[in-house]
Coordinates of C-alpha atoms in Angstrom, one line a residue:
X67 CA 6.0 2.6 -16.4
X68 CA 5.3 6.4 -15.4
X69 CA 5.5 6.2 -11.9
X70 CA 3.9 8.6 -9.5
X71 CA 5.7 11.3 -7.4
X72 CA 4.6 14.1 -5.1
X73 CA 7.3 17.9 -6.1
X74 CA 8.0 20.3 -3.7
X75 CA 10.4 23.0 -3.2
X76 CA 12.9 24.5 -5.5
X77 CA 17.4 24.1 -5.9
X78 CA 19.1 20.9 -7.0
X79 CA 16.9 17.8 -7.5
X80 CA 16.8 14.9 -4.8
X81 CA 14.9 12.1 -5.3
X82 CA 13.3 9.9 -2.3
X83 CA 12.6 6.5 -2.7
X84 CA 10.5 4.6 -0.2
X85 CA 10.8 1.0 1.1
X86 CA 8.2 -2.4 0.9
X87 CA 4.5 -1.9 1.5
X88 CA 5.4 1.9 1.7
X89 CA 4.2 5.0 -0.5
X90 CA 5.8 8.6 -1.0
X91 CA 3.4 9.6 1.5
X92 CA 5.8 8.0 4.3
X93 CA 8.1 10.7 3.4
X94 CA 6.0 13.8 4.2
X95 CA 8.0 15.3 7.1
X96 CA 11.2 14.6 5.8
X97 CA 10.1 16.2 2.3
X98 CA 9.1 19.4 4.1
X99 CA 11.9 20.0 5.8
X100 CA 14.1 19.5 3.0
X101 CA 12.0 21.1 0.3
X102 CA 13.6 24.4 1.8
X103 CA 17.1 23.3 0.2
X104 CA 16.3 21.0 -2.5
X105 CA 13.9 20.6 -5.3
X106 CA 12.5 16.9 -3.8
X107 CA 10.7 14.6 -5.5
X108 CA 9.3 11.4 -3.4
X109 CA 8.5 8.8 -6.0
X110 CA 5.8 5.3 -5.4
X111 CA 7.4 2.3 -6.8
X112 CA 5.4 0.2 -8.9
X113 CA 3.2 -2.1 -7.3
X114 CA 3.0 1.0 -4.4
X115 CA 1.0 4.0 -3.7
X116 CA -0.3 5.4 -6.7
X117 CA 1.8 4.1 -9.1
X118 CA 0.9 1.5 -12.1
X119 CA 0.7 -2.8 -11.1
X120 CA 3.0 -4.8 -12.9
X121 CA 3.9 -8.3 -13.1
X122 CA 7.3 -7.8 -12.4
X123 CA 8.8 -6.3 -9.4
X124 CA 12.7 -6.8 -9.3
X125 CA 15.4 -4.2 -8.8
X126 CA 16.5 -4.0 -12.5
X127 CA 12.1 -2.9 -13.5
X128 CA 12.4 -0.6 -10.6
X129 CA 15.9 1.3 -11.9
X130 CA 14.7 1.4 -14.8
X131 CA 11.3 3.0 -13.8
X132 CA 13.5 5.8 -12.3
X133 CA 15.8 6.2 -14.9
X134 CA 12.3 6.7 -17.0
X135 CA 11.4 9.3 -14.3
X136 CA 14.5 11.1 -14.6
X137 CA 14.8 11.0 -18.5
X138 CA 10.9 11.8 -18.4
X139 CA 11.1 15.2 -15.9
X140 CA 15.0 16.3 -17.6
X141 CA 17.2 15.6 -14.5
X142 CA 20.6 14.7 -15.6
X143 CA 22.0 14.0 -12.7
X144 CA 19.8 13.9 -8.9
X145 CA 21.1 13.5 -5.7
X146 CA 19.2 10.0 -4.5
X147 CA 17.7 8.9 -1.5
X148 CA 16.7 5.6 -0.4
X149 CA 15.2 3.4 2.5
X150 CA 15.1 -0.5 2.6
X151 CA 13.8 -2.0 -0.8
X152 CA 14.0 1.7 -2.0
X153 CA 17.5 1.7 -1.1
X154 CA 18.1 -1.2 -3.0
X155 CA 16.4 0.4 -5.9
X156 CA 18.6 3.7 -5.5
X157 CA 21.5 1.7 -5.2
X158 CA 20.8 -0.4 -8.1
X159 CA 20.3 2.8 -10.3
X160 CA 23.5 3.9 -9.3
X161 CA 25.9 1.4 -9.7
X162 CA 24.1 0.9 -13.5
X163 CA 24.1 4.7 -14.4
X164 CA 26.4 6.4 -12.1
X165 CA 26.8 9.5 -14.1
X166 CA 23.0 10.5 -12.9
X167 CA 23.5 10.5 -9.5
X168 CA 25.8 13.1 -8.0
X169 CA 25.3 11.6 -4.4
X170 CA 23.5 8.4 -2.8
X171 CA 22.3 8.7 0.6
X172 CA 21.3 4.5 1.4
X173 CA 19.3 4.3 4.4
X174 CA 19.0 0.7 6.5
X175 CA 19.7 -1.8 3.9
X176 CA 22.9 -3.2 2.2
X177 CA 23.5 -4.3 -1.0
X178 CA 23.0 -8.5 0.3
X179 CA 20.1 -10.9 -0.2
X180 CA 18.4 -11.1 3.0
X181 CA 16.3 -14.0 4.5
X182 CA 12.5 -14.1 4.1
X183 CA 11.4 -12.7 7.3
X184 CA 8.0 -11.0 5.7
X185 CA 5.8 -14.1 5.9
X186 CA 4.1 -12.8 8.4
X187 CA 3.0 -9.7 7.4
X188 CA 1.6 -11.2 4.1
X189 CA -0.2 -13.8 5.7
X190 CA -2.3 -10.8 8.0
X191 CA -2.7 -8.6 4.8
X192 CA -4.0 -11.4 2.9
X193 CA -6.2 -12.4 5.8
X194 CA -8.2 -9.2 5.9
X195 CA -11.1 -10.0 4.0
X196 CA -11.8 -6.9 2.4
X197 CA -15.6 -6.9 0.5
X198 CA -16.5 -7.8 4.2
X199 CA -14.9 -5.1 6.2
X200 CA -16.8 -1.7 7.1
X201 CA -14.2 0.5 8.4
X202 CA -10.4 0.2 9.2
X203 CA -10.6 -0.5 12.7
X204 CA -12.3 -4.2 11.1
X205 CA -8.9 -4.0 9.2
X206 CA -6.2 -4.1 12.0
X207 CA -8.1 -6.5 14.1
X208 CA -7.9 -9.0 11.6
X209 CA -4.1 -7.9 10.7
X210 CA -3.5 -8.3 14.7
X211 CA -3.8 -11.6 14.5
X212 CA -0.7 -12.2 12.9
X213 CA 1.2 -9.0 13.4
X214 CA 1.6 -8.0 16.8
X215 CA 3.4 -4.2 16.7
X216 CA 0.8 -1.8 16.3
X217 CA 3.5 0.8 14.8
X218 CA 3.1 -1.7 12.0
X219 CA 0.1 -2.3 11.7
X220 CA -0.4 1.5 11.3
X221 CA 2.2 1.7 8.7
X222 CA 0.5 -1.1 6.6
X223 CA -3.0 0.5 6.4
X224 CA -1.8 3.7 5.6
X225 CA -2.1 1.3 2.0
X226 CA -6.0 1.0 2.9
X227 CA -8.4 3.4 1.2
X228 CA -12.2 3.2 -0.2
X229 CA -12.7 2.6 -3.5
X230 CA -16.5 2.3 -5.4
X231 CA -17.8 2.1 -1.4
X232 CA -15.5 -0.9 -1.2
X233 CA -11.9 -1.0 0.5
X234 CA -9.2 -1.9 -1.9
X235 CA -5.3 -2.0 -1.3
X236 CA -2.6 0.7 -3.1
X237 CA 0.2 -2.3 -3.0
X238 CA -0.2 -5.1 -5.6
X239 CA -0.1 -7.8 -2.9
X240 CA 0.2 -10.6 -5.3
X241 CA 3.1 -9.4 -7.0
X242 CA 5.0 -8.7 -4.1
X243 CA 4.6 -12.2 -2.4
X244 CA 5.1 -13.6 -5.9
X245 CA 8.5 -11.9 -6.2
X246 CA 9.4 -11.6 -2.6
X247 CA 12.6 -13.2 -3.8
X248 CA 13.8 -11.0 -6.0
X249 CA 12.6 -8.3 -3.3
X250 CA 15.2 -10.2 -0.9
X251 CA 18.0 -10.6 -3.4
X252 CA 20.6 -7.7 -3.7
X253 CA 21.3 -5.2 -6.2
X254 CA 22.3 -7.6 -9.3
X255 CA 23.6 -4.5 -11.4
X256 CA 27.4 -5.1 -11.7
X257 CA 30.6 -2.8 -11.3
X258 CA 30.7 0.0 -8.4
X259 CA 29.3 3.6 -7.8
X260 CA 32.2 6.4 -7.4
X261 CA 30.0 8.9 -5.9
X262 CA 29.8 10.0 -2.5
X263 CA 27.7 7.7 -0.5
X264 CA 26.5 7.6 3.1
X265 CA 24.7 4.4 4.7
X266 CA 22.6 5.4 7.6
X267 CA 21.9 2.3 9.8
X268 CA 19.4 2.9 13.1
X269 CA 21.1 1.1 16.5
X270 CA 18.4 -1.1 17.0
X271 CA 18.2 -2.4 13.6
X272 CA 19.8 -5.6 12.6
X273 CA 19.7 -5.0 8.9
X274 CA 23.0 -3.7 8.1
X275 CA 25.2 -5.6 9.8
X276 CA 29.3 -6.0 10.1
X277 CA 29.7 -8.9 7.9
X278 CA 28.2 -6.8 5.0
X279 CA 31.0 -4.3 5.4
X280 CA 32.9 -6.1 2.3
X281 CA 29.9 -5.9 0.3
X282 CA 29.6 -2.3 0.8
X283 CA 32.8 -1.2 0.4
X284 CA 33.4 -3.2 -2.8
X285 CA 30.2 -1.8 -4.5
X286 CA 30.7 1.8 -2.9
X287 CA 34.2 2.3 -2.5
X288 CA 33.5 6.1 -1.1
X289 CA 30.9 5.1 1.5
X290 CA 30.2 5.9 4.7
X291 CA 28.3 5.5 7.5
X292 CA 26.3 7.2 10.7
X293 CA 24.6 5.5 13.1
X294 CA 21.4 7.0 14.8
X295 CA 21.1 5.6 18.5
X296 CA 17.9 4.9 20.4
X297 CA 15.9 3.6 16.9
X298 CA 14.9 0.8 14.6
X299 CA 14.5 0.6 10.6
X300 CA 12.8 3.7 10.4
X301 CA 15.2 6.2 11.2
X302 CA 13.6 9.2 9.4
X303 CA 10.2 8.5 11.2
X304 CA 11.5 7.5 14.5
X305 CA 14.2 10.7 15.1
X306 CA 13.0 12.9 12.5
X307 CA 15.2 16.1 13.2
X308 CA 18.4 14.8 13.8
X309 CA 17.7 12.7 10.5
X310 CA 17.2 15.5 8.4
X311 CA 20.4 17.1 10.2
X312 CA 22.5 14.2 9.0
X313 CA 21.2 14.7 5.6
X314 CA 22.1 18.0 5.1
X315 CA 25.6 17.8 6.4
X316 CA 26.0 15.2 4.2
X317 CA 24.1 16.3 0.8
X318 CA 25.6 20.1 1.2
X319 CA 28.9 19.3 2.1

């Protein structure tokens, strides 16, 4: 599984990892303004962006896809970002191979299975007929029906694009709903990750929560956290500066 990435910059390698329905492309301001420290590398997941479809899509493939990326582009050892299902991904890498990465920056998610609380947003994907839409703006009102924030609306069709005067879909729909479980389920690599790691959790958010404290500190006994006020699961979108300043206290400490 070669997975796609987008390289910019130059210094010690840090590897971004982006969340469900998401695409390295998410990552743009972020990579710009830290492609001035680091050498960055924002990666698709399979089943994402521009990567290769696969039937399976659990956190094990998608370790080992970036393990393949790391082995494939010589990095011994990357510092390693990751939000939602990417940080799952990151942390999953991690705790399996913790000699290859130096640092792990986890951003809104913890290492717990999580309810299914996507329905919603598959049922409006899967409802845009696409061989009979003619433009994007056909797209949203037909993924309005069933999801109602236009923030995330926006963020889905970003996955929209033409293909042989047709519109097609970068994410493997079918694959995701079909393993939407193990999407849900936590990290299942055993053991803990020594390295310095910070959890960044946005106020609003209710994914990381105080009863997964345990579960944190078990699997990343050197953890901690910061909390950025005033915003929701996307943290590095919503308060993009002081984002990137949190980062780079943390990764050049």
């Amino acid at each position: 599984m070669k997975i796609h990435y987008n390289q910019s910059g130059s210094g010690a390698p840090l590897v971004i990892v982006h969340g469900l329905f998401g695409t390295a492309e998410n990552w743009g301001g972020q990579v710009r303004a830290l492609a001035d420290h680091f050498q960055v590398y924002a990666v698709d997941l399979r089943n994402h962006g521009r990567s290769p479809w696969d039937d399976r899509m659990d956190y094990a493939a998608m370790a080992d896809d970036l393990l393949e990326f790391l082995d494939d582009h010589g990095l011994d050892q990357v510092m390693l970002l990751g939000h939602s299902m990417g940080g799952k991904a990151a942390m999953q890498l991690a705790l399996s191979h913790p000699a290859r990465v130096s640092r792990l920056i986890v951003v809104d998610i913890a290492p717990v299975r999580y309810p299914a609380h996507h329905n919603e947003v598959f049922d409006g994907l899967f409802a845009v007929d696409l061989t009979r839409i003619t433009s994007r703006g056909d797209a949203e009102k037909k993924l309005a029906e069933r999801v109602s924030d236009p923030s995330i609306r926006q963020f889905l069709l970003k996955n929209l694009y033409r293909q042989n005067g047709h519109f097609a879909w970068r994410m493997n729909l079918k694959a995701l709903q079909r393993d939407y479980e193990s999407i849900a389920a936590a990290p299942s690599a055993a053991g803990s990750y020594p390295g310095p790691t910070l959890f960044i959790k946005g106020s609003h958010s209710t994914y990381i929560q105080a009863a997964h404290q345990q579960a944190i500190v078990q699997r990343f006994p050197h953890a901690k956290a910061k909390i950025i006020q005033g915003v929701g699961h996307w943290p590095h979108a919503e308060k993009p500066a002081l984002f990137t300043r949190l980062l780079l206290g943390f990764l050049q400490e």
